[in-house]
CSV table of C-alpha atoms and ligand atoms in Angstrom, one decimal:
chain,number,residue,atom,x,y,z
A,24,MET,CA,-6.2,-3.0,18.4
A,25,ASN,CA,-9.2,-0.9,17.4
A,26,TYR,CA,-8.4,-0.3,13.8
A,27,ARG,CA,-10.4,-2.2,11.2
A,28,HIS,CA,-9.6,-1.4,7.6
A,29,SER,CA,-13.1,-2.4,6.5
A,30,TYR,CA,-14.3,1.1,7.5
A,31,HIS,CA,-11.8,2.7,5.1
A,32,ALA,CA,-11.6,0.3,2.2
A,33,GLY,CA,-11.5,1.9,-1.2
A,34,ASN,CA,-11.0,5.4,0.2
A,35,PHE,CA,-8.7,8.0,-1.4
A,36,ALA,CA,-5.8,6.6,0.5
A,37,ASP,CA,-6.4,3.0,-0.7
A,38,VAL,CA,-6.6,4.3,-4.3
A,39,VAL,CA,-3.3,6.0,-4.1
A,40,LYS,CA,-1.7,3.1,-2.3
A,41,HIS,CA,-3.0,0.4,-4.5
A,42,ALA,CA,-2.5,2.2,-7.8
A,43,LEU,CA,1.3,2.6,-6.9
A,44,HIS,CA,1.5,-0.9,-5.5
A,45,CYS,CA,0.2,-2.4,-8.8
A,46,ILE,CA,2.8,-0.3,-10.7
A,47,CYS,CA,5.6,-1.7,-8.6
A,48,LEU,CA,4.3,-5.3,-9.2
A,49,ALA,CA,4.2,-4.7,-12.9
A,50,TYR,CA,7.9,-3.8,-12.9
A,51,LEU,CA,8.8,-6.8,-10.7
A,52,ARG,CA,7.1,-9.0,-13.3
A,53,GLN,CA,9.1,-7.5,-16.2
A,54,LYS,CA,12.0,-9.9,-15.4
A,55,ASP,CA,11.5,-13.7,-15.5
A,56,LYS,CA,13.5,-14.0,-12.3
A,57,PRO,CA,11.2,-14.9,-9.3
A,58,PHE,CA,10.4,-12.3,-6.7
A,59,TRP,CA,9.1,-12.4,-3.1
A,60,VAL,CA,6.7,-9.9,-1.6
A,61,LEU,CA,6.3,-9.5,2.2
A,62,ASP,CA,3.1,-7.6,3.1
A,63,THR,CA,3.7,-6.7,6.8
A,64,HIS,CA,0.2,-5.2,7.5
A,65,ALA,CA,-2.0,-7.2,5.2
A,66,GLY,CA,-5.6,-6.5,6.4
A,67,MET,CA,-8.4,-8.8,5.2
A,68,GLY,CA,-7.5,-9.0,1.6
A,69,MET,CA,-11.1,-8.3,0.3
A,70,TYR,CA,-13.8,-5.8,1.4
A,71,ASP,CA,-17.5,-5.6,0.9
A,72,LEU,CA,-18.2,-1.9,0.2
A,73,LEU,CA,-21.9,-2.5,0.8
A,74,GLY,CA,-21.2,-4.2,4.1
A,75,GLU,CA,-22.0,-2.6,7.5
A,76,GLN,CA,-18.6,-1.2,8.2
A,77,ALA,CA,-17.8,0.3,4.8
A,78,SER,CA,-21.3,1.7,4.5
A,79,LYS,CA,-21.0,3.4,7.9
A,80,THR,CA,-18.3,5.8,6.6
A,81,GLY,CA,-19.0,5.6,2.8
A,82,GLU,CA,-15.4,6.7,2.3
A,83,TRP,CA,-15.1,4.6,-0.9
A,84,GLN,CA,-17.6,7.0,-2.6
A,85,GLN,CA,-14.8,9.7,-2.5
A,86,GLY,CA,-12.2,7.2,-3.6
A,87,ILE,CA,-12.5,4.2,-5.9
A,88,ALA,CA,-16.1,5.1,-7.0
A,89,LYS,CA,-14.7,8.4,-8.5
A,90,ILE,CA,-11.8,6.7,-10.2
A,91,LEU,CA,-13.9,4.0,-11.8
A,92,ALA,CA,-16.3,6.5,-13.2
A,93,ALA,CA,-13.5,8.6,-14.8
A,94,GLU,CA,-12.6,8.4,-18.4
A,95,GLN,CA,-9.2,8.0,-20.1
A,96,ALA,CA,-7.2,6.6,-17.2
A,97,PRO,CA,-3.4,6.3,-18.0
A,98,ALA,CA,-2.1,2.9,-19.1
A,99,ALA,CA,-0.2,2.6,-15.8
A,100,LEU,CA,-3.5,2.4,-13.9
A,101,GLN,CA,-4.9,-0.4,-16.0
A,102,ASP,CA,-3.7,-3.4,-13.8
A,103,TYR,CA,-5.3,-1.8,-10.8
A,104,LEU,CA,-8.5,-0.8,-12.4
A,105,ALA,CA,-8.8,-4.2,-14.2
A,106,ALA,CA,-8.4,-6.0,-10.9
A,107,VAL,CA,-11.2,-4.0,-9.3
A,108,ARG,CA,-13.5,-4.4,-12.3
A,109,SER,CA,-12.9,-8.1,-12.4
A,110,LEU,CA,-14.5,-8.4,-9.0
A,111,ASN,CA,-17.5,-6.4,-10.0
A,112,SER,CA,-18.2,-7.8,-13.5
A,113,ASP,CA,-21.9,-6.8,-13.3
A,114,GLY,CA,-20.8,-3.1,-13.3
A,115,GLN,CA,-22.1,-2.5,-9.7
A,116,LEU,CA,-19.2,-1.6,-7.4
A,117,ARG,CA,-19.3,-3.8,-4.3
A,118,TRP,CA,-16.1,-5.7,-3.8
A,119,TYR,CA,-12.8,-4.0,-3.2
A,120,PRO,CA,-9.4,-5.8,-3.1
A,121,GLY,CA,-6.8,-5.2,-0.5
A,122,SER,CA,-3.0,-5.3,-1.1
A,123,PRO,CA,-2.8,-9.2,-0.6
A,124,TRP,CA,-5.4,-9.9,-3.2
A,125,LEU,CA,-3.8,-7.4,-5.7
A,126,THR,CA,-0.4,-9.0,-5.2
A,127,ALA,CA,-1.8,-12.6,-5.4
A,128,LYS,CA,-3.5,-11.7,-8.7
A,129,GLN,CA,-0.1,-10.7,-10.2
A,130,LEU,CA,1.9,-13.6,-8.9
A,131,ARG,CA,3.5,-16.0,-11.4
A,132,PRO,CA,4.2,-19.6,-10.5
A,133,GLN,CA,7.8,-18.8,-9.6
A,134,ASP,CA,6.9,-15.9,-7.3
A,135,GLN,CA,6.1,-15.9,-3.6
A,136,LEU,CA,4.0,-13.8,-1.2
A,137,THR,CA,4.0,-13.8,2.6
A,138,LEU,CA,1.2,-12.1,4.5
A,139,CYS,CA,1.1,-10.8,8.1
A,140,GLU,CA,-1.9,-9.5,9.9
A,141,LEU,CA,-2.1,-9.1,13.7
A,142,HIS,CA,-5.9,-8.7,14.2
A,143,PRO,CA,-7.3,-12.2,15.1
A,144,VAL,CA,-10.5,-11.8,13.1
A,145,ASP,CA,-9.0,-10.1,10.1
A,146,SER,CA,-6.1,-12.6,10.0
A,147,GLN,CA,-8.6,-15.5,9.6
A,148,LEU,CA,-10.7,-13.6,7.0
A,149,LEU,CA,-7.4,-12.9,5.1
A,150,ARG,CA,-6.7,-16.6,4.9
A,151,ASP,CA,-10.2,-17.2,3.5
A,152,ASN,CA,-10.0,-14.3,1.1
A,153,VAL,CA,-6.8,-15.4,-0.6
A,154,ALA,CA,-7.8,-19.1,-0.6
A,155,GLU,CA,-8.8,-18.8,-4.2
A,156,PHE,CA,-5.1,-18.4,-5.1
A,157,SER,CA,-4.0,-21.4,-3.1
A,158,ALA,CA,-3.4,-23.5,-6.2
A,159,LEU,CA,-0.4,-21.3,-6.8
A,160,GLY,CA,1.1,-22.8,-3.7
A,161,SER,CA,3.3,-19.9,-3.1
A,162,ILE,CA,1.2,-17.7,-0.8
A,163,LYS,CA,1.9,-18.0,2.9
A,164,VAL,CA,-0.5,-16.4,5.4
A,165,MET,CA,1.3,-16.2,8.7
A,166,PRO,CA,-1.1,-17.0,11.6
A,167,GLN,CA,-1.8,-13.7,13.5
A,168,THR,CA,1.6,-12.2,13.1
A,169,ASN,CA,3.3,-8.9,14.0
A,170,GLY,CA,4.6,-7.6,10.7
A,171,TYR,CA,7.5,-5.7,12.3
A,172,GLY,CA,8.7,-8.9,13.9
A,173,ALA,CA,8.4,-10.7,10.5
A,174,ILE,CA,10.9,-8.2,9.0
A,175,LYS,CA,13.4,-9.4,11.6
A,176,ALA,CA,12.5,-13.0,11.4
A,177,LEU,CA,12.1,-13.5,7.6
A,178,LEU,CA,14.8,-11.3,6.0
A,179,PRO,CA,16.9,-11.9,4.0
A,180,PRO,CA,14.6,-14.3,2.1
A,181,PRO,CA,15.9,-17.1,-0.1
A,182,LEU,CA,14.6,-15.3,-3.2
A,183,LYS,CA,16.9,-12.4,-3.8
A,184,ARG,CA,14.5,-10.0,-5.6
A,185,GLY,CA,11.5,-8.5,-4.0
A,186,MET,CA,9.5,-6.0,-2.1
A,187,VAL,CA,8.4,-5.3,1.5
A,188,LEU,CA,5.1,-3.4,1.8
A,189,ILE,CA,4.6,-1.7,5.1
A,190,ASP,CA,1.1,-0.3,5.6
A,191,PRO,CA,0.4,0.2,9.3
A,192,PRO,CA,-2.8,1.8,10.7
A,193,PHE,CA,-0.8,4.6,12.4
A,194,GLU,CA,-3.0,4.4,15.5
A,195,GLN,CA,0.0,4.6,17.8
A,196,ARG,CA,1.6,7.9,18.4
A,197,ASP,CA,5.1,6.5,17.7
A,198,GLU,CA,4.2,4.6,14.6
A,199,PHE,CA,6.4,6.8,12.3
A,200,ALA,CA,9.4,6.0,14.6
A,201,THR,CA,8.5,2.3,14.6
A,202,VAL,CA,8.5,2.3,10.8
A,203,VAL,CA,11.9,4.0,10.7
A,204,GLN,CA,13.2,1.3,13.0
A,205,ALA,CA,11.6,-1.4,10.9
A,206,LEU,CA,13.2,0.0,7.7
A,207,ALA,CA,16.6,0.1,9.4
A,208,ASP,CA,16.1,-3.5,10.5
A,209,GLY,CA,15.2,-4.5,7.0
A,210,MET,CA,18.0,-2.6,5.3
A,211,ARG,CA,20.5,-4.3,7.6
A,212,ARG,CA,19.2,-7.7,6.5
A,213,TRP,CA,18.2,-7.1,2.9
A,214,ALA,CA,19.7,-3.9,1.4
A,215,THR,CA,18.7,-4.6,-2.2
A,216,ALA,CA,15.0,-5.0,-1.7
A,217,THR,CA,12.4,-2.4,-2.6
A,218,TYR,CA,10.7,-1.1,0.5
A,219,VAL,CA,7.3,0.6,0.1
A,220,VAL,CA,5.7,2.4,3.0
A,221,TRP,CA,2.3,4.0,3.1
A,222,TYR,CA,1.8,6.9,5.5
A,223,PRO,CA,-0.9,9.4,6.5
A,224,ILE,CA,-0.5,13.1,6.0
A,225,LYS,CA,-2.2,15.1,8.8
A,226,ASP,CA,0.5,17.6,9.6
A,227,PRO,CA,3.0,17.9,6.6
A,228,LEU,CA,5.8,18.9,9.0
A,229,VAL,CA,5.6,15.4,10.7
A,230,VAL,CA,6.0,13.9,7.2
A,231,GLY,CA,9.1,16.0,6.5
A,232,GLU,CA,10.7,14.7,9.6
A,233,PHE,CA,9.8,11.1,8.7
A,234,HIS,CA,11.5,11.5,5.3
A,235,GLN,CA,14.6,12.9,6.9
A,236,ASN,CA,14.8,10.0,9.4
A,237,VAL,CA,14.4,7.4,6.6
A,238,ALA,CA,17.0,9.2,4.4
A,239,ALA,CA,19.5,8.9,7.4
A,240,ILE,CA,19.2,5.1,7.6
A,241,ASN,CA,22.4,3.3,6.8
A,242,GLY,CA,22.5,2.0,3.3
A,243,VAL,CA,19.5,4.1,2.0
A,244,ASP,CA,20.9,5.6,-1.2
A,245,LYS,CA,17.8,5.7,-3.4
A,246,LEU,CA,14.7,7.2,-1.7
A,247,PHE,CA,11.6,8.4,-3.6
A,248,ALA,CA,8.5,9.9,-2.1
A,249,THR,CA,5.0,10.7,-3.4
A,250,ASP,CA,2.6,12.8,-1.5
A,251,VAL,CA,-1.0,13.6,-2.2
A,252,LEU,CA,-3.1,16.2,-0.3
A,253,VAL,CA,-6.8,15.9,-1.1
A,254,ARG,CA,-7.6,19.1,0.7
A,255,THR,CA,-5.9,22.2,2.3
A,256,ALA,CA,-4.2,21.0,5.5
A,257,LEU,CA,-5.9,23.6,7.7
A,258,ASP,CA,-6.8,21.1,10.5
A,259,ARG,CA,-3.6,19.2,11.1
A,260,THR,CA,-5.3,16.6,13.3
A,261,THR,CA,-7.3,15.0,10.4
A,262,LEU,CA,-6.3,12.9,7.4
A,263,ASN,CA,-5.6,15.5,4.8
A,264,GLY,CA,-3.7,13.2,2.4
A,265,CYS,CA,-1.3,10.3,2.3
A,266,GLY,CA,2.0,9.4,0.9
A,267,MET,CA,4.1,6.5,-0.3
A,268,LEU,CA,7.8,6.2,0.3
A,269,PHE,CA,10.0,4.0,-1.8
A,270,ILE,CA,13.5,2.8,-1.0
A,271,ASN,CA,15.1,1.3,-4.1
A,272,PRO,CA,12.0,1.8,-6.3
A,273,PRO,CA,12.0,-0.4,-9.4
A,274,TYR,CA,13.3,1.5,-12.4
A,275,GLY,CA,10.5,3.3,-14.2
A,276,VAL,CA,8.1,3.4,-11.3
A,277,THR,CA,9.0,7.0,-10.5
A,278,SER,CA,7.8,8.5,-13.9
A,279,GLN,CA,4.7,6.4,-13.9
A,280,ALA,CA,3.9,7.4,-10.3
A,281,ALA,CA,4.0,11.1,-11.4
A,282,GLU,CA,1.7,10.4,-14.4
A,283,VAL,CA,-0.8,8.4,-12.2
A,284,LEU,CA,-0.9,11.0,-9.4
A,285,ALA,CA,-1.5,13.8,-11.9
A,286,PHE,CA,-4.5,11.9,-13.0
A,287,LEU,CA,-5.8,10.8,-9.6
A,288,THR,CA,-5.4,14.0,-7.6
A,289,PRO,CA,-8.0,16.1,-9.3
A,290,LEU,CA,-10.5,13.2,-9.1
A,291,LEU,CA,-9.8,12.7,-5.4
A,292,ALA,CA,-9.8,16.4,-4.5
A,293,GLN,CA,-12.0,17.5,-1.7
A,294,ASP,CA,-11.2,21.2,-2.0
A,295,ARG,CA,-9.0,23.5,-4.2
A,296,GLY,CA,-6.0,22.8,-2.0
A,297,ALA,CA,-5.6,19.3,-3.4
A,298,GLN,CA,-2.0,18.8,-4.8
A,299,TRP,CA,0.5,16.1,-5.4
A,300,GLN,CA,4.3,15.8,-5.5
A,301,ALA,CA,6.7,13.0,-6.5
A,302,LYS,CA,10.3,13.6,-5.8
A,303,TRP,CA,13.7,11.9,-5.1
A,304,LEU,CA,14.8,12.5,-1.5
A,305,LYS,CA,18.1,10.7,-2.1
A,306,GLY,CA,19.8,9.4,-5.3
A,307,GLU,CA,18.9,9.8,-9.0
B,21,SAM,C1,-4.1,0.0,6.7
B,21,SAM,S1,-4.5,-1.7,7.1
B,21,SAM,C2,-3.8,-2.7,5.9
B,21,SAM,C3,-4.4,-2.6,4.6
B,21,SAM,C4,-3.8,-3.5,3.5
B,21,SAM,N1,-2.4,-3.4,3.5
B,21,SAM,C5,-4.4,-3.2,2.2
B,21,SAM,O1,-3.8,-2.4,1.5
B,21,SAM,O2,-5.4,-3.8,1.8
B,21,SAM,C6,-3.5,-2.0,8.5
B,21,SAM,C7,-3.6,-3.4,9.0
B,21,SAM,O3,-2.5,-3.7,9.9
B,21,SAM,C8,-3.0,-4.5,11.0
B,21,SAM,N2,-2.0,-4.4,12.0
B,21,SAM,C9,-1.8,-3.4,13.0
B,21,SAM,N3,-0.7,-3.6,13.7
B,21,SAM,C10,0.0,-4.7,13.1
B,21,SAM,C11,1.2,-5.3,13.3
B,21,SAM,N4,2.1,-4.9,14.2
B,21,SAM,N5,1.5,-6.4,12.5
B,21,SAM,C12,0.7,-6.8,11.5
B,21,SAM,N6,-0.5,-6.2,11.3
B,21,SAM,C13,-0.9,-5.2,12.1
B,21,SAM,C14,-4.4,-4.0,11.3
B,21,SAM,O4,-5.2,-4.9,11.9
B,21,SAM,C15,-4.9,-3.6,9.9
B,21,SAM,O5,-5.6,-4.7,9.3
């Protein structure tokens, strides 16, 4: 395992991912009924953008730094931006929250969160970084756990509403196929959940094939995809953009996703080929 998210924290891909993640959480919170979130690839939970690793790449300068500096962000972005600002109250951008911290911040007493992280160091840091929420009593950090295995082991959960967030590093050549298999495993066990998958866009053709394979999974009737390219995909071996795939997206997320991506894409653009799309692949 070579991947460390600390090199990439707050980059354009995190902005897209976390903005849409926060919108999903806001919809889950609209009903009093409790919900459960399983974060299969949780990372460390909190990142120091001035630390050695994030400073080495400086990727956050092209990501969250641009978004915080922008004016007139749509209301749908406010939960995300408020969370980042709350960590940097002196106005200097230094701390950036990961998906576990963003979820923990939105959790109500009746809700639950389970976090899986396989890297031995990051899994310990994760535990420390969400400790401030431990009074809630409803956050479980699994000790150094394979998130794909957790899908098989923990689904279906006792709480009937919820979301599975799958955000792998895509270091392995077969990671897209592994994700398809994980979604099939999940759907067999818990067909009514919302599944949210982040994926890289290097070669758009690979993404098209991934979409088709997810659409073919038994029980997938509602499938929505959002893609952002931050530059023209001339070199198809580099990260040109990213996407989020939603099985059973909470009602309303799809229109807000379009509004948010229309705002974010020009700010994250690295050349004139930047573009976004949000579309139903199945259903609606
Ligand atoms: C893209 S990062 C996650 C970022 C995090 N979701 C966030 O938004 O803040 C991917 C993480 O998955 C971890 N990882 C890799 N393979 C895993 C697996 N099979 N199960 C659980 N975690 C894994 C890596 O160590 C890395 O921290």
